[in-house]
Short mmCIF file of C-alpha atoms and ligand atoms in Angstrom, two decimals:
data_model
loop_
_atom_site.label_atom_id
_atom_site.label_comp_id
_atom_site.label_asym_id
_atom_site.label_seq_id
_atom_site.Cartn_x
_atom_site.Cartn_y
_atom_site.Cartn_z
CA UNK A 87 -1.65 51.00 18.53
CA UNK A 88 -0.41 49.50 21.63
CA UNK A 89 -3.48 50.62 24.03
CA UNK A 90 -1.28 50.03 27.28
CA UNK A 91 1.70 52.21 26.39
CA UNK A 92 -0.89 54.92 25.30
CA UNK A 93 -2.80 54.68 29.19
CA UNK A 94 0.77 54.81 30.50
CA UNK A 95 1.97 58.08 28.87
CA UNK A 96 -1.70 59.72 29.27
CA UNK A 97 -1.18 58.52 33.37
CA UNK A 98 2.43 59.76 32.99
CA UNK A 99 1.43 63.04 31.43
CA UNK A 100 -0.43 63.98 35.50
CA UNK A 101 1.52 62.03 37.63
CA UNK A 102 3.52 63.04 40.62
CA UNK A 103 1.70 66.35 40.81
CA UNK A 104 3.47 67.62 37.58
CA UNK A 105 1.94 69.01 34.43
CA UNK A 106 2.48 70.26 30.78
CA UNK A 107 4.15 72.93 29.63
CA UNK A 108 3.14 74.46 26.38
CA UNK A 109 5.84 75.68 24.55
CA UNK A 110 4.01 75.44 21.23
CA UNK A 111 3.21 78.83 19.96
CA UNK A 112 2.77 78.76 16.32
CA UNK A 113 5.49 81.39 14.79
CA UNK A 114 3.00 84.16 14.05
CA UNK A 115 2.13 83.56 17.95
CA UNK A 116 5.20 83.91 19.01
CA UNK A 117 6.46 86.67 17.16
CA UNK A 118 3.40 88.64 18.35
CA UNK A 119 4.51 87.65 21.82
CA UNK A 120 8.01 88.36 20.87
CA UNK A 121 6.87 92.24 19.17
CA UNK A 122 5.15 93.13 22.18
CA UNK A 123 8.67 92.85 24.39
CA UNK A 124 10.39 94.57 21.56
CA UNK A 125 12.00 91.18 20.71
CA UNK A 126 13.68 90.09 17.20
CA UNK A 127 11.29 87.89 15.27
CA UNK A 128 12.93 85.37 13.43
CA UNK A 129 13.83 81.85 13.74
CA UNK A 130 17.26 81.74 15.41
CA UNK A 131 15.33 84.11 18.48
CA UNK A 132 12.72 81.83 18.54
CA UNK A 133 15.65 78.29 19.09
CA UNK A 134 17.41 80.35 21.42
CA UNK A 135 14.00 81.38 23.91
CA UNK A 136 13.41 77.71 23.36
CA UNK A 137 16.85 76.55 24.55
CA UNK A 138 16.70 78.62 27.30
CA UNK A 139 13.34 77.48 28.45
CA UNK A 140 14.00 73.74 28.23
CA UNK A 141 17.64 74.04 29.99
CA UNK A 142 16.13 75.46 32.89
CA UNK A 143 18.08 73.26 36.24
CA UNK A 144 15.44 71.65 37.80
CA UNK A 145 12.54 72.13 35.42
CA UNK A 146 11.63 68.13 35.69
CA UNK A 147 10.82 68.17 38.92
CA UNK A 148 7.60 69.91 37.96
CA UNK A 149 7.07 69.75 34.44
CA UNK A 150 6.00 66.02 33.00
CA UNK A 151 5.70 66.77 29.55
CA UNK A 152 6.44 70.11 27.13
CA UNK A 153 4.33 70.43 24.08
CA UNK A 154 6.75 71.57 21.05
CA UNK A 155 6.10 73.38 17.57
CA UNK A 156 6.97 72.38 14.51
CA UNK A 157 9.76 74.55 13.59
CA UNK A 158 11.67 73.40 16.90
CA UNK A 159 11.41 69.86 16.17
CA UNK A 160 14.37 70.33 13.72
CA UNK A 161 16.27 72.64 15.67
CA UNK A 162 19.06 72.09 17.99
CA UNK A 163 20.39 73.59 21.00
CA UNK A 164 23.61 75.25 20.95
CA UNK A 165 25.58 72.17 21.46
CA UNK A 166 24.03 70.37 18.77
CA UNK A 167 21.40 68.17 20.72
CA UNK A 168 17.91 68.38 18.84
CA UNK A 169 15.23 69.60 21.11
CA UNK A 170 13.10 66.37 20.95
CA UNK A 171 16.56 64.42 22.36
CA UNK A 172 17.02 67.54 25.06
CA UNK A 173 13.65 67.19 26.28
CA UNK A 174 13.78 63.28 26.55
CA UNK A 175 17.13 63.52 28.38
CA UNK A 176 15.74 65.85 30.74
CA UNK A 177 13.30 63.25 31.94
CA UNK A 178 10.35 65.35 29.95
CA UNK A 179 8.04 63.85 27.47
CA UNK A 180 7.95 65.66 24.19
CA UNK A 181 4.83 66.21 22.51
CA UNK A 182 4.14 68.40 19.31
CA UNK A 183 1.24 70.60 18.65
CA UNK A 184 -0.23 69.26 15.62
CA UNK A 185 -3.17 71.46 14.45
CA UNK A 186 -2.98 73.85 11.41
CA UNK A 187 -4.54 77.09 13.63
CA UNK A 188 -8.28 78.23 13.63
CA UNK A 189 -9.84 79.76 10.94
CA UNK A 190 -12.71 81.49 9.53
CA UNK A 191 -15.78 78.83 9.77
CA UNK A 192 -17.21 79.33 6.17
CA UNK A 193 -21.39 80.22 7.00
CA UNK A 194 -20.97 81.06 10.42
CA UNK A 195 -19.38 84.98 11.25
CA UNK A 196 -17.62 85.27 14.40
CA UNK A 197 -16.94 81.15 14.71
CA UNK A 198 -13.70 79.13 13.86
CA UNK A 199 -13.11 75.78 12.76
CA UNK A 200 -9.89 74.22 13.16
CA UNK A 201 -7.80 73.08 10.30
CA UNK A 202 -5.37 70.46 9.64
CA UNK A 203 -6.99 67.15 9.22
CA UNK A 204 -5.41 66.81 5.75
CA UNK A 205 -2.17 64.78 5.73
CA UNK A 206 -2.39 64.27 9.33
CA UNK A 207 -2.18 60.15 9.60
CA UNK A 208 1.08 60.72 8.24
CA UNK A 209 2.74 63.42 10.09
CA UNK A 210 1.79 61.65 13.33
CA UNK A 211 3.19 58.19 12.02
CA UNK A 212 6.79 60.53 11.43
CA UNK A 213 6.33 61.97 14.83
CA UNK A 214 6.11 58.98 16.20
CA UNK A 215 8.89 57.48 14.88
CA UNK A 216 11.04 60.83 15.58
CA UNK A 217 10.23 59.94 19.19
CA UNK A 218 7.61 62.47 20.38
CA UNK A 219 4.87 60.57 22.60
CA UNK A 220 1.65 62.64 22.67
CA UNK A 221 0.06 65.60 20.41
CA UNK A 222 -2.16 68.58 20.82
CA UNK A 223 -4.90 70.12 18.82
CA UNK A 224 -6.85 73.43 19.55
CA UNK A 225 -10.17 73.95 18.83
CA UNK A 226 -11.21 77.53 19.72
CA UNK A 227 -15.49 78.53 20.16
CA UNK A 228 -16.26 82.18 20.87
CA UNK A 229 -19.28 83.61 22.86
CA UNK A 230 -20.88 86.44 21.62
CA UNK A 231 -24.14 87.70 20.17
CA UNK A 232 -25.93 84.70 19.41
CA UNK A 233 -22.61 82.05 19.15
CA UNK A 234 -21.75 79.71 19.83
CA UNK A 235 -23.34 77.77 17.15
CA UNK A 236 -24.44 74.08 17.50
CA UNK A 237 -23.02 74.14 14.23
CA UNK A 238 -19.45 75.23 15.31
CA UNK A 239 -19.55 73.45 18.12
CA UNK A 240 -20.21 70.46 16.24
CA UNK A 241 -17.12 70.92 13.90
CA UNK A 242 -14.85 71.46 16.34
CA UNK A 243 -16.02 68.67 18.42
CA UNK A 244 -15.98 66.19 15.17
CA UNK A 245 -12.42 67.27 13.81
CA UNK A 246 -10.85 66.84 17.98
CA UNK A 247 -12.45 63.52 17.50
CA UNK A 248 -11.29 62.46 14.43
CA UNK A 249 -7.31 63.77 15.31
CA UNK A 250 -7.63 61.80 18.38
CA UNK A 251 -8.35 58.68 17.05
CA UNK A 252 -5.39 59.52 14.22
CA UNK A 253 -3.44 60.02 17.40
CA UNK A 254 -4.04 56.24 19.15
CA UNK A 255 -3.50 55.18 15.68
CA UNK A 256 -0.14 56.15 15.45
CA UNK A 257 0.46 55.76 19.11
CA UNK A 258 0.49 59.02 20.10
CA UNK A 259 -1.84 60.34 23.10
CA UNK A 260 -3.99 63.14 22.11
CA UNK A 261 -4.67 66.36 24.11
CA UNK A 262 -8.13 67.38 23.32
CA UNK A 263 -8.03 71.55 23.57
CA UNK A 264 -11.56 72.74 23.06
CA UNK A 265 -11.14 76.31 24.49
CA UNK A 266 -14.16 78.35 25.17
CA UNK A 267 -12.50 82.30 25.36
CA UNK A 268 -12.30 84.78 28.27
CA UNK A 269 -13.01 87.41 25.55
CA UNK A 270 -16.33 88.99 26.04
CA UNK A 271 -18.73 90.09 28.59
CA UNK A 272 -20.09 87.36 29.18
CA UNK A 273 -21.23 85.97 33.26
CA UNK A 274 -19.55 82.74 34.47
CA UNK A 275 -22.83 81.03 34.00
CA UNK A 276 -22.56 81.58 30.46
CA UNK A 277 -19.33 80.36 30.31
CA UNK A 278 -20.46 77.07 32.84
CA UNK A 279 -23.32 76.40 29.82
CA UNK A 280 -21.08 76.78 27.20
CA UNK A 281 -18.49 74.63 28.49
CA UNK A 282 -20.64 72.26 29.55
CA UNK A 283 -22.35 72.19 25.63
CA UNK A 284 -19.20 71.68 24.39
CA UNK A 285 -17.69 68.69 26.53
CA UNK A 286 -20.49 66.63 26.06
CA UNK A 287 -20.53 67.44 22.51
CA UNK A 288 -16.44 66.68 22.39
CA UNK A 289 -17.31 63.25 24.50
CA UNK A 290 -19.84 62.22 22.28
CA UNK A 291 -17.98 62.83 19.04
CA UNK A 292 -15.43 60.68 20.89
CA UNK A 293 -17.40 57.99 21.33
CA UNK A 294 -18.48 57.72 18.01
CA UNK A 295 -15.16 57.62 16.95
CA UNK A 296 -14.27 54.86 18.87
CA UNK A 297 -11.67 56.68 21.08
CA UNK A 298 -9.81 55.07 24.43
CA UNK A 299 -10.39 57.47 26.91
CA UNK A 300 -8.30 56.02 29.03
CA UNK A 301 -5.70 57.04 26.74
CA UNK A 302 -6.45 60.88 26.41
CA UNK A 303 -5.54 63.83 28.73
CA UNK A 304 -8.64 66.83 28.34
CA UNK A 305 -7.78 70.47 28.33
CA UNK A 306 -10.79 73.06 29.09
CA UNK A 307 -10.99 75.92 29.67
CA UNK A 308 -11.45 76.84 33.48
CA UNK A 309 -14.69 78.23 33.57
CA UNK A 310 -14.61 82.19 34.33
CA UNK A 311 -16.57 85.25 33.56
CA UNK A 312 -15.46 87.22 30.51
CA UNK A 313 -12.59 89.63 30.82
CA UNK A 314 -14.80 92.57 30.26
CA UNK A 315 -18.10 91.22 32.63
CA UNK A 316 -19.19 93.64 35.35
CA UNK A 317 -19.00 90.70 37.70
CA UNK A 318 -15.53 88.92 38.36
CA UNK A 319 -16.04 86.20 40.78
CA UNK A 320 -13.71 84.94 43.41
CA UNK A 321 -11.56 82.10 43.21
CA UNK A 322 -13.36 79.49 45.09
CA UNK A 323 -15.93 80.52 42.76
CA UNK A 324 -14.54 79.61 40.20
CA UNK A 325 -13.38 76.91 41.36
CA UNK A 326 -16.66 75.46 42.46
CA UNK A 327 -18.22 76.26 39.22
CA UNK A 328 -15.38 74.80 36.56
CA UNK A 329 -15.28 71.63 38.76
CA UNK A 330 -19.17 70.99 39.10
CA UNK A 331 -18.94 72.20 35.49
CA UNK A 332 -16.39 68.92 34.82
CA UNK A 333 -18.10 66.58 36.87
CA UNK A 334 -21.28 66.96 34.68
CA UNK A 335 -19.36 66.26 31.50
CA UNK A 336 -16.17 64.58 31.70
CA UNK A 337 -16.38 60.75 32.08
CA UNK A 338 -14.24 59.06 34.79
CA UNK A 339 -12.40 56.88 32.55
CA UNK A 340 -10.03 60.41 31.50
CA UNK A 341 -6.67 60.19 33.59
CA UNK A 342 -6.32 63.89 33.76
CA UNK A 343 -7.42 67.22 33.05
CA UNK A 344 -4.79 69.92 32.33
CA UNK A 345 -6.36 73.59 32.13
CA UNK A 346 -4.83 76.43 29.90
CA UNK A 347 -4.27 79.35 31.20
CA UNK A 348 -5.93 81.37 28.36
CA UNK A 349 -4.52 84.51 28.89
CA UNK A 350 -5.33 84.51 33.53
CA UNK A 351 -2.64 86.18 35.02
CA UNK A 352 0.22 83.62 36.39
CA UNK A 353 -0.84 84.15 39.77
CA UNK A 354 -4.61 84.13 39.02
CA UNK A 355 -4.12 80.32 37.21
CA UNK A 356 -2.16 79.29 39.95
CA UNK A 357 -4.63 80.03 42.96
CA UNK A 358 -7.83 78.93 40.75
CA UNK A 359 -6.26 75.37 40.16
CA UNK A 360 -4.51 75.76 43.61
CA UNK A 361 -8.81 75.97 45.11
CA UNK A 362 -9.94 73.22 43.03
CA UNK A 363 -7.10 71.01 43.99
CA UNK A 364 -7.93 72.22 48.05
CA UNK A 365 -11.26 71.77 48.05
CA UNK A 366 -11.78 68.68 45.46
CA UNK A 367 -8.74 66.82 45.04
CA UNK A 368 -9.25 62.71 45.90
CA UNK A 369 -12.79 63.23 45.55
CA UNK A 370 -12.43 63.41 41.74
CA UNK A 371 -12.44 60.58 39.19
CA UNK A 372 -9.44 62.65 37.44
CA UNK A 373 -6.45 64.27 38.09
CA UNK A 374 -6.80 68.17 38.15
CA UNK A 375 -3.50 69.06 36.25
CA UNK A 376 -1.55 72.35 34.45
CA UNK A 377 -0.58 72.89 30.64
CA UNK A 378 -0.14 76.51 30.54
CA UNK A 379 1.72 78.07 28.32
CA UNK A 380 1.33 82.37 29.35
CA UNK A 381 0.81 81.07 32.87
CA UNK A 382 4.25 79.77 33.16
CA UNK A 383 6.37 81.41 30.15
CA UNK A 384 5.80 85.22 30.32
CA UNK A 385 7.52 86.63 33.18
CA UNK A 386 10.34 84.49 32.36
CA UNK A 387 10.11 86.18 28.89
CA UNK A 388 9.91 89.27 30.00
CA UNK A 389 13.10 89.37 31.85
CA UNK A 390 15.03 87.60 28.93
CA UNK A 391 13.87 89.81 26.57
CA UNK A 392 16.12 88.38 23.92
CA UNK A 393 18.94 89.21 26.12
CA UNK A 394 21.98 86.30 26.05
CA UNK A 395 22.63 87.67 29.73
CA UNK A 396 19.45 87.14 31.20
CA UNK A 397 18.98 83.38 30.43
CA UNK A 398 19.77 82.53 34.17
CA UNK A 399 17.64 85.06 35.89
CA UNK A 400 14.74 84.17 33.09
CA UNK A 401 15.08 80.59 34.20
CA UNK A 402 14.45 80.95 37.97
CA UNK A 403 11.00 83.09 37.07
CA UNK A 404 10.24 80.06 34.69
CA UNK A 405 11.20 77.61 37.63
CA UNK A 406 9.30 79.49 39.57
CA UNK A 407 6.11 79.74 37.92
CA UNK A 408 6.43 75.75 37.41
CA UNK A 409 6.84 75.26 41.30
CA UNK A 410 3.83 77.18 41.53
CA UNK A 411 1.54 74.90 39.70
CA UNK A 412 2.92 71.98 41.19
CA UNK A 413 2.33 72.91 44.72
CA UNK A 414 -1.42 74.30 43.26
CA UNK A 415 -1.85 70.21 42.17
CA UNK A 416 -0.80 69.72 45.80
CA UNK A 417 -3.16 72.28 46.95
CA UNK A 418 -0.26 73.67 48.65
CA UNK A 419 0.01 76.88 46.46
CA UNK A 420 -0.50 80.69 48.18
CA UNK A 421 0.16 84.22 48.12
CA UNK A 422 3.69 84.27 50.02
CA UNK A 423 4.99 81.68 47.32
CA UNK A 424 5.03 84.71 45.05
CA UNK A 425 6.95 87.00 47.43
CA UNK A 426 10.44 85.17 47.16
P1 13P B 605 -2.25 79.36 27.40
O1 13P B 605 -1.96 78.68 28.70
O2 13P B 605 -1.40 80.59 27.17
O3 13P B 605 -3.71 79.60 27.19
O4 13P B 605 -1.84 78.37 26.25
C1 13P B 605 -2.21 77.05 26.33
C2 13P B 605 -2.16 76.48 24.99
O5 13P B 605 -1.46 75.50 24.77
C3 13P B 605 -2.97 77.07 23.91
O6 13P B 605 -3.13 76.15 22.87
#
């Protein structure tokens, strides 16, 4: 592990006001994304979204790094060029979504743990060496009825901790996911406890496993009511509430935290990051940063719609959505940006 190169690509990750893009939906994901736009699910559909996404003119001028899946990592464009060597040329880091997807936690109904511990010191040691520079894992903790579980929580938090310290092992910087759902009913308090439960957890487990955090980026959840609670609360709100939410839990020694959308609307997860950035921004220990996947991708895949013709029209939503997010790290971002 070469501690210096990891702080470098963690500070290079949120510099310059960029941030992530996720492009690493697992192939069941994507297909489900694909089925709801009436889209072919199969691999060649999956390259050529992919191709179209990461040859978007311009797209490094706002996007730092783009988290890959597995099954791209040994495709090519249509010129030959594998993706990892078309994402490094484009001045983007590549990074590779590493986890093995939640699943059923075994004693506790309703609550995931997620998988993929086994095997993993190698595959990151081959990533490495393939050239990707950073790696994400998920972790995903409901609230409902009586969950989360300290349990869950717990097993979430342990296995992030364990993948990131795999990660500065092979040299790789880790993106810690734990996301606490918008699904439910729940108020935003709720979610502010729960997220707050969970981060310290996550930076304990951390600790223990002697992790750099200085060599880590964080992404939370923002923190929001549930999609179905009677109360939906305004953006400065939320803002207000995920930040003092951060502050509490979140040591200063993290470069940056990138949200995930989790399923906001694109202009929703621009104007919440866009008030945090506005009314926080160098007053924070940490960079406030972007690694959305839905938040940038789906407009720009529902125009291309599989459709060979629509690549260029697809790419200037995409570029559009990234410029966005940039000017919301800027706090820079509002409403007329979406009327052009
Ligand atoms: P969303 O922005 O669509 O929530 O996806 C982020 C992500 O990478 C999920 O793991």
């Amino acid at each position: 592990m070469n501690t210096k190169e990891l702080i470098n690509t963690a500070k290079a990750l949120v510099a310059n006001d960029k941030g992530l893009l996720a492009m690493d939906e697992s192939n069941p994901t994507c297909n489900k994304r694909f089925a709801a736009l009436g889209i072919p699910q199969d691999a060649e559909t999956r390259r050529a979204y992919r191709e179209m996404i990461i040859t978007t003119p311009g797209l490094s001028e706002c996007i730092s790094g783009a988290i890959l899946y597995e099954e791209t990592i040994h495709q090519q464009l249509t010129d030959g060029t594998p993706f990892i060597k078309a994402v490094t040329n484009t001045g983007i880091i590549p990074g590779i979504k590493v986890d093995g997807g939640a699943k059923e936690l075994a004693g506790h109904p309703g609550e995931k743990i997620t998988e993929g511990l086994d095997g993993l010191r190698d595959r990151l040691h081959q990533y490495a060496k393939m050239g990707l520079r950073f790696a994400k894992w998920r972790a995903v903790i409901t609230i409902g009825d009586g969950i989360p579980s300290q349990g869950c929580i717990d097993a979430n938090a342990h296995a992030l901790a364990r993948y990131a310290a795999l990660c500065h092992e092979a040299g790789l910087v880790p993106i810690i996911e734990p996301e606490v759902l918008m699904e439910g009913n729940h108020t935003l308090e709720k979610c502010f406890e729960v997220t707050e439960q969970v981060l310290r957890t996550v930076f304990n487990q951390l600790y223990s496993q002697g992790v750099a955090l200085e060599g880590v980026i964080l992404k939370p959840n923002m923190v929001l009511p549930g999609l179905t609670c009677s109360k939906q609360n305004t953006v400065d709100e939320v803002a207000d509430a995920t930040v003092n939410c951060l502050l509490r839990s979140v040591p200063a020694a993290v470069p940056g935290i990138a949200f995930l959308s989790g399923g906001q609307s694109a202009e929703l997860a621009s104007a919440r990051l866009n008030a945090m950035n506005v009314r926080f921004k160098n007053h924070l220990p940490w960079a406030l940063a972007f690694s959305y996947a839905r938040a940038i991708q789906q407009p720009a895949m529902e125009i291309w719609n599989g459709q060979e013709a629509k690549v260029i029209i697809a790419q200037k939503a995409l570029l559009h959505r990234a410029k966005c997010n940039l000017a919301a790290r800027r706090g820079e971002y509002n409403a007329a940006m979406e009327k052009i």
